[in-house]
CSV table of C-alpha atoms in Angstrom, one decimal:
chain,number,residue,atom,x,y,z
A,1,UNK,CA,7.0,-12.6,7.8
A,2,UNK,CA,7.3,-13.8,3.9
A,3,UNK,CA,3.8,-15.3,4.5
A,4,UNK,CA,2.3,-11.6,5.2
A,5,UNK,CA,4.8,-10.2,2.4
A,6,UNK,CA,2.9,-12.6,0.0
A,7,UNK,CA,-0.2,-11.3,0.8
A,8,UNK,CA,1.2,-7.8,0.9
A,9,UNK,CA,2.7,-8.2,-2.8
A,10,UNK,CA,-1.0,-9.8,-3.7
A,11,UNK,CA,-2.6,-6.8,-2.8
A,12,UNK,CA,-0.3,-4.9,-5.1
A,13,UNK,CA,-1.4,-6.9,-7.7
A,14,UNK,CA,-4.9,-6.4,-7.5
A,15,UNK,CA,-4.4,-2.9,-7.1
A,16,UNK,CA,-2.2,-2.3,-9.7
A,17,UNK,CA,-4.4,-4.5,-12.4
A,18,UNK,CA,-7.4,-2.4,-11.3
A,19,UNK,CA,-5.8,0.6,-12.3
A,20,UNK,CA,-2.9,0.3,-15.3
A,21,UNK,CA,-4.8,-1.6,-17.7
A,22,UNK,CA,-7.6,1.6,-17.7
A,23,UNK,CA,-4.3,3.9,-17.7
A,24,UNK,CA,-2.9,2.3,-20.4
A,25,UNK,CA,-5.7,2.1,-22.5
A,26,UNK,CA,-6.6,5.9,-22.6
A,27,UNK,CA,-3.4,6.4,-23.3
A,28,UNK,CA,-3.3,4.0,-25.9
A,29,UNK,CA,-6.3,4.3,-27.1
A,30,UNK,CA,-6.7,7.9,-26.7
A,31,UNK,CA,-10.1,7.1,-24.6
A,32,UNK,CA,-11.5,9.9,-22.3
A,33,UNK,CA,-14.3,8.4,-21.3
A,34,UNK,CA,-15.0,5.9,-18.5
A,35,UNK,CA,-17.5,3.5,-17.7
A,36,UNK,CA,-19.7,3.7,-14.7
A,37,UNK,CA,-19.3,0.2,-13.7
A,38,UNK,CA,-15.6,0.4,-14.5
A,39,UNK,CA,-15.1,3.1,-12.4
A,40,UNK,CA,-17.6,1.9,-9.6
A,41,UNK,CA,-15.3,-1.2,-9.4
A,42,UNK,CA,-12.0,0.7,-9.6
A,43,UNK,CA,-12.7,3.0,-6.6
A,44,UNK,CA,-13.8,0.1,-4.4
A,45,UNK,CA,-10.6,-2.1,-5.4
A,46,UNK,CA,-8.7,0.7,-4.2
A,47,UNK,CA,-10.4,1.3,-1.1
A,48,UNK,CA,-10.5,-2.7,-0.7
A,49,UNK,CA,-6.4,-2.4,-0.9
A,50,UNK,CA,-5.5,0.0,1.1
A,51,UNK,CA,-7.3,-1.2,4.3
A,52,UNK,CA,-5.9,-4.1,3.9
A,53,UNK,CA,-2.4,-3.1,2.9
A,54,UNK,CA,-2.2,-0.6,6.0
A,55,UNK,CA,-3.4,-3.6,8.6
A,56,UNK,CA,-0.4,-5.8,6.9
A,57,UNK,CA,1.6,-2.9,7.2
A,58,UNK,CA,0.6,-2.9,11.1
A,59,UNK,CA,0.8,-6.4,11.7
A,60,UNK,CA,4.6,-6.5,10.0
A,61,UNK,CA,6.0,-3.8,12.2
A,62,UNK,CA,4.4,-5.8,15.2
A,63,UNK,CA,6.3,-9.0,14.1
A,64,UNK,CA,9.4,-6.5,13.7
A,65,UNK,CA,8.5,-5.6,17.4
A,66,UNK,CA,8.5,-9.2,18.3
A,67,UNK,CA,11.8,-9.8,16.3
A,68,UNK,CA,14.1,-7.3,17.8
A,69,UNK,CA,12.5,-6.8,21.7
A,70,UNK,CA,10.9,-10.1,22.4
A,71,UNK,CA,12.8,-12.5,20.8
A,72,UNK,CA,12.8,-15.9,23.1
A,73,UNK,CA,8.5,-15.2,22.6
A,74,UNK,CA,9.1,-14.6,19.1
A,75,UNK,CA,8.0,-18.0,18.2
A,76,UNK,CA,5.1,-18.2,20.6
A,77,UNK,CA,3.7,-15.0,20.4
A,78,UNK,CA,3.9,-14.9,16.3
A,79,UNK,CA,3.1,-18.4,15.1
A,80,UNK,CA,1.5,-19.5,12.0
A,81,UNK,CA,-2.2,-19.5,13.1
A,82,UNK,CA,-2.0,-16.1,14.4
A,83,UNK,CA,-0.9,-14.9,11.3
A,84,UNK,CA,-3.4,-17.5,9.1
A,85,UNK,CA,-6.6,-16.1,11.2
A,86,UNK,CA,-5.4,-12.5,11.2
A,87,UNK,CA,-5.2,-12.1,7.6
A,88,UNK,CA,-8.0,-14.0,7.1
A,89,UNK,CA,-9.7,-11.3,9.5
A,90,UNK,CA,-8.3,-8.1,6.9
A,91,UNK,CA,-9.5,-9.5,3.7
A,92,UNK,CA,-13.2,-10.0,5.2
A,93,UNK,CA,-12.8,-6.2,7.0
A,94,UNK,CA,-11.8,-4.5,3.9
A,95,UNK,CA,-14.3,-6.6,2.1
A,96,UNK,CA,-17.1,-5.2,4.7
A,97,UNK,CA,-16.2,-1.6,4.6
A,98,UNK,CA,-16.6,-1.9,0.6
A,99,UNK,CA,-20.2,-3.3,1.0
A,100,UNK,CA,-20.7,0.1,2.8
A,101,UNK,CA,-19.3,2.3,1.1
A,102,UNK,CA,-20.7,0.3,-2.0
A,103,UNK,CA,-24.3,0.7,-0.6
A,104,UNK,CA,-23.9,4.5,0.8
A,105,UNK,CA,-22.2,5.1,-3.1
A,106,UNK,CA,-25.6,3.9,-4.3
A,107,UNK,CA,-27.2,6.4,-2.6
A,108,UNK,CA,-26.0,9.4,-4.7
A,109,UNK,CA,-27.9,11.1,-7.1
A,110,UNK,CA,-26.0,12.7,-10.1
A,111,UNK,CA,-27.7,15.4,-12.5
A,112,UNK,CA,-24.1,16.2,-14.4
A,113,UNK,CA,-21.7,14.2,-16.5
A,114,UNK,CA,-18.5,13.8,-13.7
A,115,UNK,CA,-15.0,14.9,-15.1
A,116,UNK,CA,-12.2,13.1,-13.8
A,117,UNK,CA,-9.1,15.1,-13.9
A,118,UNK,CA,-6.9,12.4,-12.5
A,119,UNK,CA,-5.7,9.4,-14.1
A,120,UNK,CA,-8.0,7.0,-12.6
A,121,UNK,CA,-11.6,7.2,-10.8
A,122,UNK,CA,-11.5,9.3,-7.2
A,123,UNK,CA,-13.9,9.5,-4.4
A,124,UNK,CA,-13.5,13.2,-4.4
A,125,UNK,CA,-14.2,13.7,-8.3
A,126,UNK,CA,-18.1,12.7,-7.4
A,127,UNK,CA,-18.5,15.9,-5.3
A,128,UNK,CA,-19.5,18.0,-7.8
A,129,UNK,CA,-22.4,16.6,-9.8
A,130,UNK,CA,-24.4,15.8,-7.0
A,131,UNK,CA,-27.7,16.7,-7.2
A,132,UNK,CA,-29.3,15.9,-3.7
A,133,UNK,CA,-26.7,17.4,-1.2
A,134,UNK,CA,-28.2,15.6,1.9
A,135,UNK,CA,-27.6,12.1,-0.2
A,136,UNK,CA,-23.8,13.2,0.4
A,137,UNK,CA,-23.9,13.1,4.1
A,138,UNK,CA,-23.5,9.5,5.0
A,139,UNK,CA,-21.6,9.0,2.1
A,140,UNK,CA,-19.0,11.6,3.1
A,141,UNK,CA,-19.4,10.7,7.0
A,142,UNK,CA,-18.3,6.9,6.4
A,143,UNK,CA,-15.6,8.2,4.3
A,144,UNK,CA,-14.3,10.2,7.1
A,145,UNK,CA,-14.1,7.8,9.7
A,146,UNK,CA,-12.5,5.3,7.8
A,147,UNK,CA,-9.9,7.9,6.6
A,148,UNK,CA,-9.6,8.8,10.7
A,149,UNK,CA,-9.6,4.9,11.9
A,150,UNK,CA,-7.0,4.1,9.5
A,151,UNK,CA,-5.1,6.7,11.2
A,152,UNK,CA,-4.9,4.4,14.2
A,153,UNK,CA,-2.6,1.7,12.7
A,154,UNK,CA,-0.3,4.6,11.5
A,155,UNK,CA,0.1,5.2,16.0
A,156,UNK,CA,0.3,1.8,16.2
A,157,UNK,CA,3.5,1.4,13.7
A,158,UNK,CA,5.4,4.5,15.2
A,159,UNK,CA,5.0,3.3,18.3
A,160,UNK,CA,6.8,-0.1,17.7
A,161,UNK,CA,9.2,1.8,15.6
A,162,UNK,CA,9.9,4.2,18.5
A,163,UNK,CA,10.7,0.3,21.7
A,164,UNK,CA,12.5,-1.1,18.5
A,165,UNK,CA,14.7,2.1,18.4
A,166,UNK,CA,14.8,1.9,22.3
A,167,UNK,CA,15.7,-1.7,22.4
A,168,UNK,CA,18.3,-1.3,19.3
A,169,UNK,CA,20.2,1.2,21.3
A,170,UNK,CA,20.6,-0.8,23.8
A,171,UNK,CA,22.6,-3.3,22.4
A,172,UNK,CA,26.2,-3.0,23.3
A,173,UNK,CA,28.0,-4.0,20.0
A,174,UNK,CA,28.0,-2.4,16.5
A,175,UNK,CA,27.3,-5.2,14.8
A,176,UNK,CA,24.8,-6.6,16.6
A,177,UNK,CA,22.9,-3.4,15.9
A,178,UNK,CA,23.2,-3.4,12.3
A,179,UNK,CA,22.4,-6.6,12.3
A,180,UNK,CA,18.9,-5.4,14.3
A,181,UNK,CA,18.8,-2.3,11.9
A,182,UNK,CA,18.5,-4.5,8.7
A,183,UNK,CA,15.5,-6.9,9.7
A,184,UNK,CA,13.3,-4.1,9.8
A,185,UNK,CA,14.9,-1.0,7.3
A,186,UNK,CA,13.2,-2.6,4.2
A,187,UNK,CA,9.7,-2.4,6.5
A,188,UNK,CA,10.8,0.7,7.6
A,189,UNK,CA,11.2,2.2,4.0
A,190,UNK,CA,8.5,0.6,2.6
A,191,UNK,CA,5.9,2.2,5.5
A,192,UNK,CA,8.1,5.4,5.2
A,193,UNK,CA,6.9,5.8,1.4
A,194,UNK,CA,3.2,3.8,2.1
A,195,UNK,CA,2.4,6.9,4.3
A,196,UNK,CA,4.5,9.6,3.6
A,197,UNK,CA,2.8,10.1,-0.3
A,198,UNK,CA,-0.6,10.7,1.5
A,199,UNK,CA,0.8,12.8,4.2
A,200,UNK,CA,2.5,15.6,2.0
A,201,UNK,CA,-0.2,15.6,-0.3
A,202,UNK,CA,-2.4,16.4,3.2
A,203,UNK,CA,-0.1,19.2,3.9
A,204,UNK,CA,0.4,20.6,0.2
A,205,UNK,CA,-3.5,20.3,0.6
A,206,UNK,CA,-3.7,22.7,3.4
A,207,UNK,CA,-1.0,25.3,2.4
A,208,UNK,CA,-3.3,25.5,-0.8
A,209,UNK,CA,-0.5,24.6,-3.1
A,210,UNK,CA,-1.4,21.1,-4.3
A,211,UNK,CA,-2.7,21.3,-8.1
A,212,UNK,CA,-4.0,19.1,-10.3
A,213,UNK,CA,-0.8,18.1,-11.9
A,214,UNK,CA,1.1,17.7,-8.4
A,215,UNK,CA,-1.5,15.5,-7.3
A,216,UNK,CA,-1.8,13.4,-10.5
A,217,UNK,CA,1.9,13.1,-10.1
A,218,UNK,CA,2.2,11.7,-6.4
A,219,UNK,CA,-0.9,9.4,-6.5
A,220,UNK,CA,0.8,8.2,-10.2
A,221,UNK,CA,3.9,7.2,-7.5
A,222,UNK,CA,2.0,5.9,-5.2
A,223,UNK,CA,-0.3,3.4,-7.2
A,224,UNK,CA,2.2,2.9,-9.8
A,225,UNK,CA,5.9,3.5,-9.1
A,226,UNK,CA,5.2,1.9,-5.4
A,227,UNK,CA,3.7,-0.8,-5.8
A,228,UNK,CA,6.6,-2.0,-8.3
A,229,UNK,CA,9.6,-1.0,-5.9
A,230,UNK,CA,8.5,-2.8,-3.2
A,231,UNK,CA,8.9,-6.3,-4.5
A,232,UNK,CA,12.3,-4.6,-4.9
A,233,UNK,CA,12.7,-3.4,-1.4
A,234,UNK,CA,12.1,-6.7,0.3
A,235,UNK,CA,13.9,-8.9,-2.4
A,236,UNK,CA,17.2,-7.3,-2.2
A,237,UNK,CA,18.2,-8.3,1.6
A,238,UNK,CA,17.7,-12.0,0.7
A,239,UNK,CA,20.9,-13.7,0.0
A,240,UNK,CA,18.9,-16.4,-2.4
A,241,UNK,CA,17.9,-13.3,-4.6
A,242,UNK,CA,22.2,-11.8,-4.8
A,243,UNK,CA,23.3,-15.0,-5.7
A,244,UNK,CA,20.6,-15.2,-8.7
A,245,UNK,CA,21.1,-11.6,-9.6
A,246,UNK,CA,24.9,-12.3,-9.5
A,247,UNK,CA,24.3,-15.4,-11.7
A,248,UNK,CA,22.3,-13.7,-14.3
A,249,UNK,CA,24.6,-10.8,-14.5
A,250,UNK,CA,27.6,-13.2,-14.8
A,251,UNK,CA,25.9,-15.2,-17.6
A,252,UNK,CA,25.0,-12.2,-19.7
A,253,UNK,CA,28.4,-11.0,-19.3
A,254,UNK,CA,29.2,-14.7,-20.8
A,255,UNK,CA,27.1,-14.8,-23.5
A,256,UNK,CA,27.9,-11.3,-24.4
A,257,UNK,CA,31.7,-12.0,-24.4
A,258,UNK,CA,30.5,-14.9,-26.5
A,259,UNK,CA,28.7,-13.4,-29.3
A,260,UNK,CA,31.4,-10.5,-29.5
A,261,UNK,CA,33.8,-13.5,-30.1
A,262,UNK,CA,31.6,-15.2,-33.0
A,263,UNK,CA,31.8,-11.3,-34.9
């Protein structure tokens, strides 16, 4: 498990520093204007990240599976290897569906300056300024069915959230389902917020009531905010992490008391 959180927070990172420094600058800077390469890389950084943050996502909630209704196979079934060659597998995937939609992107020919209203570079901002509308098609198509296959690992995640449910109430003693309830509520909250950003801006999307300024400020969440609370989420359960937090509160409170003394 902390070996696919590693990666997880890794992808973060990437994601993150492929976005905030660009943010930062224009706000610094007061820069409205992007590069074409810059932005060519930022869009495919993003699209690299979330294919492989939504398989992660997948295989964690099957290792929660594992945990909670398998767990004399736990060891067998979820070993080291597995989870070696299976990452291994998501960083090359995510690395071939950028080379095609690198390659299709190529294939778009633009005969307008594109405005970006958002606060970093989108696929759907590259719509507009299109001059050869057939150019769009496999472009568009690609896009689509990777926006639909990733809908497969959202299935998959509900579906081991719905045995883990079955198998939690099952268990005849309070404690013992807390105790099943807190290995996976961090995963839980952390695919809650991973997928329910994209789904409410789907639905604002289709009740017509999503504007600019919603939009900027749920995708600002979701690259941003997100990425920074879960490192937070994950953290907090481990016992290692209270007793540093309650040692570093307790020696501030010490050298506070301290210098208040020296006054």
């Amino acid at each position: 498990m902390y070996f696919l959180i590693s990666n997880l927070f890794l992808c973060e990172f990437v994601g993150t520093t492929s976005v905030d420094p660009s943010v930062l600058e224009n706000i610094l800077w007061g820069r409205s204007v992007v590069p074409y390469v810059d932005c060519i890389i930022q869009i495919n950084v993003v699209i690299a990240i979330l294919v492989i943050e939504t398989f992660l996502l997948t295989l964690m909630s099957y290792d929660r599976y594992l945990a909670i209704c398998q767990p004399l196979r736990y060891a067998a079934l979820m070993h080291n290897r597995l989870c070696l060659y299976l990452v291994i597998g998501f960083w090359l995937s995510s690395v071939a569906v950028v080379a095609v939609y690198f390659y299709f992107f190529l294939g778009l020919k633009f005969c307008a300056p594109i405005i970006i209203n958002y606060f970093f570079c989108e696929c759907t901002a590259f719509s507009i300024p299109v001059c050869v509308i057939s150019s769009t098609r496999p472009f568009y198509i690609f896009s689509w069915v990777i926006t639909y296959l990733l809908n497969l690992p959202f299935g998959f995640i509900v579906l081991s959230y719905i045995l883990i449910i079955i198998s939690i109430l099952r268990i005849k003693s309070s404690a013992g389902r807390r105790k099943a309830f807190s290995t996976c509520s961090s995963h839980l909250l952390v695919v809650s917020l991973y997928f329910g950003i994209p789904f409410a801006t789907y639905a604002l999307t289709l009740s017509n009531t999503l504007t600019d300024s919603v939009y900027n400020g749920l995708t600002f969440i979701y690259f941003l905010v997100l990425p920074m609370l879960n490192p937070i989420i994950y953290t907090l359960r481990n016992q290692d992490i209270h007793k540093a937090l309650k040692t570093s509160v307790n020696d501030m409170k010490e050298y506070c008391a301290v210098k208040g003394q020296s006054r």
